[in-house]
XYZ file of C-alpha atoms in Angstrom:
563
model
C -13.238 34.400 -21.235
C -12.776 31.321 -19.022
C -14.441 33.135 -16.145
C -17.214 34.881 -18.110
C -20.730 33.806 -17.093
C -21.965 34.122 -20.697
C -19.073 32.168 -22.175
C -21.282 29.478 -23.775
C -23.418 32.142 -25.458
C -20.342 33.896 -26.872
C -18.855 30.614 -28.147
C -22.165 29.808 -29.861
C -22.431 33.271 -31.492
C -18.808 33.139 -32.703
C -19.569 29.810 -34.341
C -22.800 31.065 -35.934
C -21.661 34.528 -37.013
C -17.950 34.045 -37.724
C -17.866 30.334 -38.558
C -15.121 29.706 -35.998
C -14.972 26.992 -33.321
C -13.753 29.086 -30.400
C -11.920 26.950 -27.831
C -11.830 28.249 -24.259
C -8.545 26.808 -23.013
C -7.682 25.934 -19.410
C -5.059 27.813 -17.432
C -2.566 24.983 -17.920
C -3.145 24.873 -21.645
C -2.793 28.655 -21.856
C 0.561 28.439 -20.083
C 1.705 25.660 -22.391
C 0.694 27.583 -25.484
C 2.402 30.740 -24.276
C 5.618 28.818 -23.728
C 5.352 27.215 -27.124
C 4.892 30.643 -28.677
C 1.537 29.712 -30.161
C -0.398 32.618 -28.670
C 2.406 35.153 -28.783
C 6.132 35.395 -28.236
C 5.811 38.073 -25.628
C 9.024 38.731 -23.679
C 6.761 39.831 -20.823
C 5.973 36.163 -20.126
C 9.606 35.308 -19.423
C 9.978 38.498 -17.377
C 6.995 37.590 -15.192
C 8.469 34.138 -14.637
C 11.874 35.579 -13.702
C 10.340 38.189 -11.407
C 8.370 35.505 -9.547
C 11.397 33.238 -9.192
C 13.565 36.084 -7.906
C 11.038 36.718 -5.115
C 10.803 33.025 -4.216
C 14.603 32.696 -4.239
C 14.940 35.659 -1.866
C 12.423 34.083 0.540
C 14.233 30.743 0.408
C 17.581 32.365 1.159
C 16.063 34.283 4.061
C 14.762 31.086 5.634
C 17.839 29.023 4.635
C 15.552 26.587 2.846
C 16.731 23.664 0.757
C 15.439 24.218 -2.787
C 14.723 22.084 -5.806
C 13.255 24.127 -8.654
C 11.653 22.125 -11.450
C 9.873 23.015 -14.674
C 7.537 20.638 -16.485
C 5.924 20.363 -19.920
C 5.430 24.102 -20.491
C 9.169 24.791 -20.447
C 10.095 21.337 -21.710
C 8.524 22.205 -25.060
C 9.560 25.875 -25.223
C 12.029 26.808 -27.950
C 13.772 29.324 -25.671
C 14.102 26.884 -22.780
C 17.928 27.049 -22.530
C 17.854 30.856 -22.475
C 15.268 30.888 -19.666
C 17.218 28.316 -17.621
C 20.374 30.422 -18.003
C 18.622 33.642 -16.983
C 16.976 31.973 -13.963
C 20.430 30.876 -12.813
C 21.999 34.294 -13.378
C 19.176 36.492 -12.063
C 17.529 34.336 -9.357
C 20.440 32.119 -8.354
C 18.354 28.976 -8.900
C 19.320 25.884 -10.856
C 16.071 25.324 -12.725
C 15.685 21.674 -13.647
C 13.512 20.919 -16.674
C 12.279 17.446 -15.772
C 11.349 14.738 -18.240
C 7.812 13.421 -18.582
C 8.748 10.337 -16.553
C 10.239 12.384 -13.724
C 7.189 14.655 -13.746
C 5.045 11.530 -13.410
C 7.101 10.344 -10.466
C 6.830 13.696 -8.706
C 3.094 13.946 -9.259
C 2.739 10.433 -7.852
C 4.650 11.473 -4.755
C 2.513 14.570 -4.369
C 5.527 16.877 -4.633
C 4.086 19.121 -7.322
C 0.577 19.636 -5.954
C -2.132 18.212 -3.726
C -5.459 20.004 -3.778
C -6.997 20.684 -0.332
C -10.445 20.494 -1.967
C -9.851 16.765 -2.531
C -9.427 16.157 1.198
C -12.555 18.157 2.001
C -14.646 16.159 -0.490
C -13.301 12.936 1.005
C -14.153 14.020 4.555
C -17.630 15.184 3.547
C -18.349 11.838 1.870
C -17.030 9.800 4.802
C -19.093 11.804 7.299
C -22.255 10.904 5.367
C -21.283 7.228 5.098
C -20.385 7.078 8.791
C -23.781 8.518 9.724
C -25.536 5.870 7.603
C -23.453 3.095 9.162
C -24.282 4.272 12.690
C -27.972 4.461 11.812
C -27.958 0.836 10.664
C -25.517 -0.314 13.401
C -23.233 -1.718 10.725
C -19.814 -3.245 11.288
C -17.321 -1.081 9.409
C -13.848 -1.483 7.978
C -12.741 1.657 6.124
C -9.679 1.327 3.880
C -7.800 3.740 1.636
C -5.611 2.693 -1.281
C -2.929 4.256 -3.503
C -4.171 7.862 -3.554
C -3.810 8.190 0.223
C -0.881 5.770 0.437
C 1.274 8.281 -1.429
C -0.209 11.528 -0.100
C 2.141 13.658 1.971
C -0.745 14.659 4.265
C -1.857 11.060 4.809
C -1.504 11.131 8.615
C -3.416 14.400 8.827
C -6.297 13.005 6.752
C -6.439 9.786 8.793
C -6.571 11.889 11.977
C -9.317 14.153 10.605
C -11.382 11.179 9.418
C -11.205 9.751 12.948
C -12.119 13.071 14.585
C -14.801 14.258 12.133
C -16.355 11.003 10.904
C -15.555 8.664 13.790
C -13.963 6.128 11.438
C -10.595 4.407 11.819
C -9.340 4.777 8.260
C -6.803 2.094 7.409
C -4.304 2.917 4.649
C -3.614 -0.527 3.189
C -0.389 -1.424 1.438
C -0.283 -2.315 -2.238
C 0.092 -6.010 -1.465
C -2.788 -5.948 1.020
C -4.945 -4.216 -1.582
C -4.049 -6.954 -4.081
C -4.823 -9.666 -1.503
C -8.261 -8.204 -0.742
C -9.121 -7.895 -4.441
C -7.957 -11.464 -4.916
C -10.141 -12.632 -2.029
C -13.180 -10.820 -3.426
C -12.801 -12.109 -6.976
C -11.725 -15.671 -6.205
C -13.916 -16.431 -3.174
C -15.001 -20.089 -3.265
C -12.836 -20.934 -6.254
C -11.884 -24.642 -6.343
C -8.853 -25.234 -4.116
C -6.583 -26.326 -6.992
C -7.737 -23.793 -9.618
C -4.997 -21.456 -10.878
C -5.960 -17.832 -11.572
C -4.312 -14.644 -12.808
C -5.982 -11.443 -11.661
C -5.506 -7.848 -12.865
C -7.153 -4.790 -11.293
C -6.566 -1.246 -12.612
C -7.373 1.505 -10.134
C -6.942 5.242 -10.293
C -3.464 5.290 -8.769
C -2.183 1.722 -8.969
C -2.566 -1.582 -10.766
C -2.631 -4.857 -8.835
C -1.567 -8.199 -10.288
C -2.056 -11.480 -8.440
C -1.402 -15.149 -9.142
C -3.517 -17.451 -6.993
C -4.337 -21.078 -6.306
C -7.935 -21.412 -5.235
C -8.659 -18.179 -3.394
C -5.196 -18.003 -1.842
C -2.701 -15.654 -3.546
C 0.700 -17.137 -4.380
C 2.279 -13.896 -5.627
C 1.104 -10.286 -5.333
C 2.389 -7.151 -7.046
C 1.259 -3.532 -6.839
C 2.382 -1.292 -9.723
C 2.561 2.507 -9.584
C 0.338 2.686 -12.661
C -3.236 3.903 -12.513
C -5.690 5.325 -15.015
C -6.039 8.679 -13.219
C -2.301 8.941 -12.587
C -1.381 8.259 -16.217
C -4.047 10.703 -17.427
C -2.574 13.463 -15.247
C 0.938 12.778 -16.484
C 0.225 12.599 -20.213
C -2.941 14.745 -20.370
C -4.909 12.077 -22.216
C -8.326 13.607 -21.529
C -8.021 15.218 -24.974
C -7.269 13.616 -28.336
C -4.040 11.653 -27.963
C -1.391 12.128 -30.632
C 0.664 9.172 -31.964
C 3.710 10.596 -30.181
C 1.858 10.770 -26.858
C 0.616 7.224 -27.291
C 4.132 5.990 -28.034
C 5.456 7.715 -24.899
C 2.646 6.281 -22.763
C 3.297 2.751 -23.955
C 7.008 3.156 -23.289
C 6.348 4.496 -19.795
C 3.978 1.619 -18.953
C 6.443 -0.990 -20.256
C 9.255 0.507 -18.208
C 7.218 0.331 -14.988
C 6.165 -3.246 -15.776
C 9.755 -4.390 -16.370
C 10.914 -2.724 -13.152
C 8.109 -4.120 -10.960
C 7.240 -7.562 -12.313
C 9.897 -10.309 -12.363
C 11.469 -11.252 -15.676
C 10.816 -14.956 -15.111
C 7.157 -15.597 -14.289
C 5.729 -18.997 -13.344
C 3.452 -20.787 -15.797
C 0.352 -18.599 -16.003
C -3.257 -19.222 -17.052
C -3.908 -18.151 -20.645
C -6.862 -15.977 -19.615
C -6.517 -13.149 -17.078
C -9.409 -12.012 -14.902
C -10.051 -8.250 -14.927
C -11.934 -6.943 -11.897
C -12.095 -3.138 -12.103
C -14.606 -0.759 -13.683
C -11.894 0.528 -16.010
C -11.164 -2.975 -17.313
C -14.872 -3.662 -17.766
C -15.224 -0.472 -19.818
C -12.155 -1.214 -21.985
C -13.081 -4.851 -22.612
C -16.695 -3.899 -23.349
C -15.497 -1.353 -25.914
C -13.026 -3.838 -27.441
C -15.755 -6.423 -28.099
C -18.477 -3.855 -28.849
C -20.405 -4.921 -25.722
C -20.743 -8.394 -27.197
C -19.430 -10.617 -24.413
C -16.994 -10.209 -21.547
C -13.762 -11.519 -23.044
C -11.302 -9.578 -25.230
C -8.177 -10.872 -26.951
C -4.854 -9.036 -26.895
C -5.345 -8.063 -30.537
C -8.757 -6.564 -29.775
C -7.293 -4.618 -26.848
C -4.522 -3.175 -29.051
C -7.081 -2.106 -31.661
C -9.215 -0.477 -28.965
C -6.213 1.496 -27.675
C -5.563 2.909 -31.155
C -9.242 3.747 -31.642
C -9.720 5.371 -28.250
C -6.546 7.442 -28.605
C -7.674 8.942 -31.905
C -11.272 9.461 -30.742
C -12.258 13.091 -29.989
C -13.100 13.725 -26.315
C -16.720 14.533 -27.198
C -17.242 11.077 -28.700
C -15.605 9.407 -25.717
C -17.972 11.212 -23.361
C -20.951 10.015 -25.395
C -19.663 6.423 -25.376
C -18.630 6.229 -21.691
C -19.680 7.643 -18.364
C -18.278 11.222 -18.271
C -16.030 10.437 -15.293
C -14.681 7.352 -17.048
C -14.273 8.984 -20.454
C -11.316 11.172 -19.470
C -9.280 8.258 -18.111
C -10.306 5.478 -20.494
C -7.319 5.869 -22.842
C -4.859 5.533 -19.975
C -6.715 2.498 -18.611
C -6.652 0.843 -22.033
C -2.908 1.467 -22.458
C -2.182 -0.007 -19.017
C -4.329 -3.093 -19.669
C -2.706 -3.635 -23.067
C 0.768 -3.350 -21.537
C 0.014 -5.717 -18.644
C -1.496 -8.518 -20.745
C 1.311 -8.310 -23.306
C 3.945 -8.389 -20.574
C 2.293 -11.393 -18.915
C 1.897 -13.186 -22.240
C -1.784 -14.101 -21.819
C -4.216 -14.601 -24.701
C -7.202 -12.638 -23.426
C -8.919 -10.876 -20.523
C -12.288 -11.823 -19.020
C -14.169 -9.344 -16.860
C -15.563 -10.176 -13.415
C -17.980 -8.082 -11.380
C -16.286 -8.393 -8.015
C -13.333 -6.581 -6.492
C -11.947 -4.790 -3.443
C -15.280 -4.199 -1.665
C -16.208 -7.852 -2.010
C -12.791 -8.801 -0.645
C -13.313 -6.588 2.391
C -16.636 -8.314 3.130
C -15.131 -11.796 2.770
C -12.184 -10.797 4.960
C -14.541 -9.511 7.677
C -16.404 -12.837 7.608
C -13.182 -14.850 7.759
C -11.906 -12.833 10.725
C -15.072 -13.727 12.665
C -14.793 -17.449 11.841
C -12.569 -18.751 14.637
C -12.799 -22.332 13.359
C -11.156 -21.426 10.043
C -7.624 -22.819 9.700
C -5.741 -20.126 7.773
C -1.933 -20.238 7.483
C -1.560 -17.329 5.056
C -0.100 -14.965 7.680
C 2.436 -17.544 8.836
C 3.397 -18.239 5.203
C 3.895 -14.517 4.579
C 6.027 -14.257 7.739
C 8.178 -17.208 6.700
C 8.733 -15.616 3.279
C 9.935 -12.406 4.971
C 12.170 -14.346 7.345
C 13.768 -16.246 4.463
C 14.462 -12.936 2.750
C 16.502 -11.925 5.819
C 18.221 -15.343 6.141
C 16.736 -16.095 9.555
C 17.306 -19.299 11.530
C 14.141 -21.011 10.341
C 14.370 -24.047 12.642
C 14.687 -21.796 15.695
C 11.892 -19.504 14.483
C 9.503 -22.413 13.895
C 10.335 -23.933 17.310
C 9.726 -20.639 19.124
C 6.469 -20.129 17.207
C 5.308 -23.673 18.023
C 6.012 -23.231 21.743
C 4.515 -19.706 21.812
C 1.261 -21.033 20.377
C 1.272 -23.975 22.803
C 1.619 -21.513 25.684
C -1.143 -19.335 24.231
C -3.501 -22.321 23.956
C -2.566 -23.852 27.313
C -2.953 -20.572 29.198
C -6.101 -19.311 27.458
C -8.052 -19.111 30.716
C -5.222 -17.126 32.296
C -4.428 -14.544 29.602
C -8.068 -14.188 28.381
C -6.990 -12.817 24.998
C -9.236 -13.249 21.948
C -8.384 -16.079 19.576
C -8.007 -13.498 16.773
C -4.615 -12.406 18.188
C -3.165 -15.939 18.082
C -1.870 -15.490 14.482
C -0.263 -12.201 15.577
C 1.762 -14.032 18.232
C 2.770 -16.608 15.608
C 4.038 -13.906 13.224
C 5.941 -12.146 16.026
C 7.532 -15.453 17.044
C 8.541 -16.360 13.494
C 10.118 -12.948 12.880
C 11.518 -12.091 16.323
C 15.152 -12.495 15.239
C 15.130 -10.972 11.723
C 16.849 -7.868 13.091
C 20.096 -9.873 13.177
C 20.264 -9.294 9.417
C 21.098 -5.673 10.291
C 23.200 -6.282 13.403
C 23.183 -8.805 16.235
C 23.719 -6.005 18.723
C 20.318 -4.550 19.688
C 18.741 -6.747 17.035
C 15.371 -6.568 18.839
C 15.171 -2.899 17.830
C 16.062 -3.703 14.240
C 13.380 -6.396 14.304
C 10.816 -3.784 15.328
C 11.812 -1.487 12.468
C 11.728 -4.264 9.845
C 8.295 -5.589 10.896
C 6.874 -2.078 11.306
C 7.832 -1.282 7.700
C 7.125 -4.713 6.191
C 4.367 -5.287 3.653
C 2.550 -8.283 5.180
C -0.696 -9.130 3.336
C -3.549 -9.815 5.721
C -2.504 -7.318 8.389
C -3.896 -3.883 9.061
C -1.400 -1.148 9.929
C -2.302 -1.270 13.612
C -2.059 -5.057 13.753
C 1.399 -4.909 12.201
C 2.410 -2.294 14.783
C 1.270 -4.550 17.658
C 3.212 -7.499 16.207
C 6.323 -5.347 15.807
C 6.114 -4.299 19.459
C 5.650 -7.888 20.666
C 8.689 -9.028 18.657
C 10.704 -6.045 19.886
C 10.220 -7.178 23.504
C 11.415 -10.766 22.993
C 14.644 -9.811 24.829
C 16.287 -7.161 26.978
C 13.819 -4.571 28.403
C 10.547 -5.854 29.839
C 7.311 -4.525 28.257
C 6.548 -2.254 31.194
C 3.873 0.382 30.647
C 6.396 3.084 31.547
C 8.964 1.953 28.956
C 9.470 4.244 25.943
C 8.780 1.389 23.541
C 5.192 1.184 24.780
C 4.391 4.811 23.954
C 1.407 5.437 21.691
C -0.512 2.287 22.646
C -4.014 2.355 24.041
C -4.478 0.646 27.443
C -5.972 -2.479 25.821
C -3.175 -2.629 23.225
C -0.542 -2.245 25.939
C -2.056 -5.142 27.932
C -2.077 -7.290 24.802
C 1.571 -6.504 24.008
C 2.634 -7.277 27.595
C 0.885 -10.660 27.644
C 1.978 -11.785 24.183
C 5.556 -10.574 24.675
C 5.757 -12.460 27.998
C 4.728 -15.696 26.265
C 7.207 -15.045 23.429
C 10.074 -14.345 25.852
C 9.429 -17.629 27.635
C 9.247 -19.615 24.389
C 12.449 -17.964 23.135
C 14.248 -18.810 26.378
C 13.229 -22.456 25.978
C 15.196 -22.626 22.727
C 18.069 -20.370 23.712
C 20.645 -22.795 22.260
C 18.850 -22.747 18.851
C 19.153 -26.580 18.877
C 15.476 -27.415 19.602
C 16.188 -29.678 22.627
C 12.509 -29.741 23.689
C 10.423 -32.271 21.807
C 7.100 -31.124 23.265
C 5.607 -29.870 26.503
C 2.371 -29.659 28.427
C 0.982 -26.789 30.506
C -0.838 -27.344 33.792
C -1.897 -24.679 36.237
C -3.336 -24.650 39.716
C -4.585 -21.886 41.945
C -1.323 -19.932 42.099
C 1.181 -21.868 39.981
C 1.722 -22.712 36.309
C 3.861 -25.760 35.571
C 5.540 -26.524 32.246
C 6.194 -30.241 31.756
C 9.110 -30.290 29.315
C 9.863 -33.441 27.315
C 13.507 -33.107 26.350
C 15.634 -35.019 23.853
C 18.909 -33.577 25.229
C 20.068 -31.609 28.315
C 18.245 -28.324 29.006
C 20.787 -26.562 31.222
C 21.082 -23.439 29.036
C 17.334 -23.266 28.351
C 16.363 -23.639 32.025
C 18.934 -21.033 33.112
C 17.374 -18.497 30.706
C 13.795 -19.552 31.451
C 14.349 -18.953 35.195
C 14.989 -15.291 34.364
C 11.431 -15.064 32.991
C 9.762 -16.400 36.148
C 9.481 -13.031 37.909
C 8.177 -11.107 34.838
C 5.652 -13.935 34.227
C 4.312 -13.617 37.762
C 4.118 -9.830 37.433
C 2.014 -10.055 34.261
C -0.132 -13.109 35.006
C -0.129 -13.202 38.832
C 1.084 -16.813 39.093
C 4.361 -18.569 39.866
C 6.073 -20.491 37.083
C 7.708 -23.908 37.567
C 9.412 -26.398 35.252
C 9.447 -30.193 35.273
C 11.841 -31.924 32.901
C 11.050 -35.362 31.490
C 13.972 -36.908 29.658
C 13.530 -38.831 26.407
C 12.451 -42.406 26.952
C 10.692 -41.743 30.270
């Protein structure tokens, strides 16, 4: 009946002539009902399942595959579940694991259970059209993907296809970077001392940010989204009290695991920036204003859960109607957990943040220390030598500024050198031996708000070359870089190596220095507050690599304190 072309006509005639509301169920619902024994208790169903699993088990054994067999809600709710599990073990040799609703949610989030290829094709088709429009208007483009692609197993394949088919460099941003961009879009031009609490509910994740002015102080990305929760608990239909109780428990568990128990003093009103929050708040206040109290949100959750799907689709946009209950439950859970009084909606979000970020990146006069602050926070987490890190960063930047005419790098990479300098030694938290390699791994996998994936990769490579092997183009550590990226890494790493050598003792013996350069020589005038024997011995080892990269000799003049 599902596939009949005249299905609507038959449903109408059944209603008119037999007085029955005939429901054409989906394939998933049919499977669930079969397992529950609602349609029939046919033993053939179990036999078909066992026959299928026997074939799959034979294939797995043939290919010596590692197997995890899981069953979800259909078998979870079946009365004969233990009997089926036993027979699967005896007849197919598989340990069938009937996962809980929470584990099913986790697996769906990871993309282990399914990932439709049609979704990728729709994405590529859309991006091809957008890319064509952007080229027509000669627009500057930054394309970002959030939680859905962050957690997709085929993420690298999609990024590659987007580049090849649409000509776009799709950047998969981290949860914290997504939160930072939303924060920037919502709070742009906020007074410098104004405190704000921001909540954004997306399809796959929820971002929470605490900010002063437009600068975020704390960022969190939660694995809770309206689409994700709808898939897990099937809330597109009428939600039963039991389902609602389970959803609230699931949301609270994620909140307690992700957000800290002790939060700083928060504003009493949270700002809600997403379309889902706007829809929920609008419903809670009956479209009479843009602010809803916690009590109103709780009442709206109860009302939406008990509302038939048809009424929801009349009240909301059809695409929003199926996920509105999940969005409301998430919003209710977040505001209760944070202890705020109400939520006010704002009409800005991630796209606005991307535009502001593009403008800020072009403004070379803007003094922004957010990247350095984020790097220091990471370094402190790994118990780095902060005095040494700050000294190396200070001298690296002085070299960058003093040799601008020589290296000819854009000013936009200056903060990248600063981050690499601040974090160059964090690998010692793993092991001092080969710590430069550990540093690369830690930076490469760090969540640093304000950095694109490729920028973080460049910084990781620069920090990796602060010691031992030189950043030669033929070295294995330079593989995968474009020619321009390789030149940038070589130049920045050479400056970092020199700055690191000038504080080899970790005692900061150099108070300050000045750079002068002539036709074929660069001279560093070092103002020292104590002897520099160890520093000069190490710096001399960087003279030859410096000349190879920059084409000039390097000399040192020491000026003792008091002279």
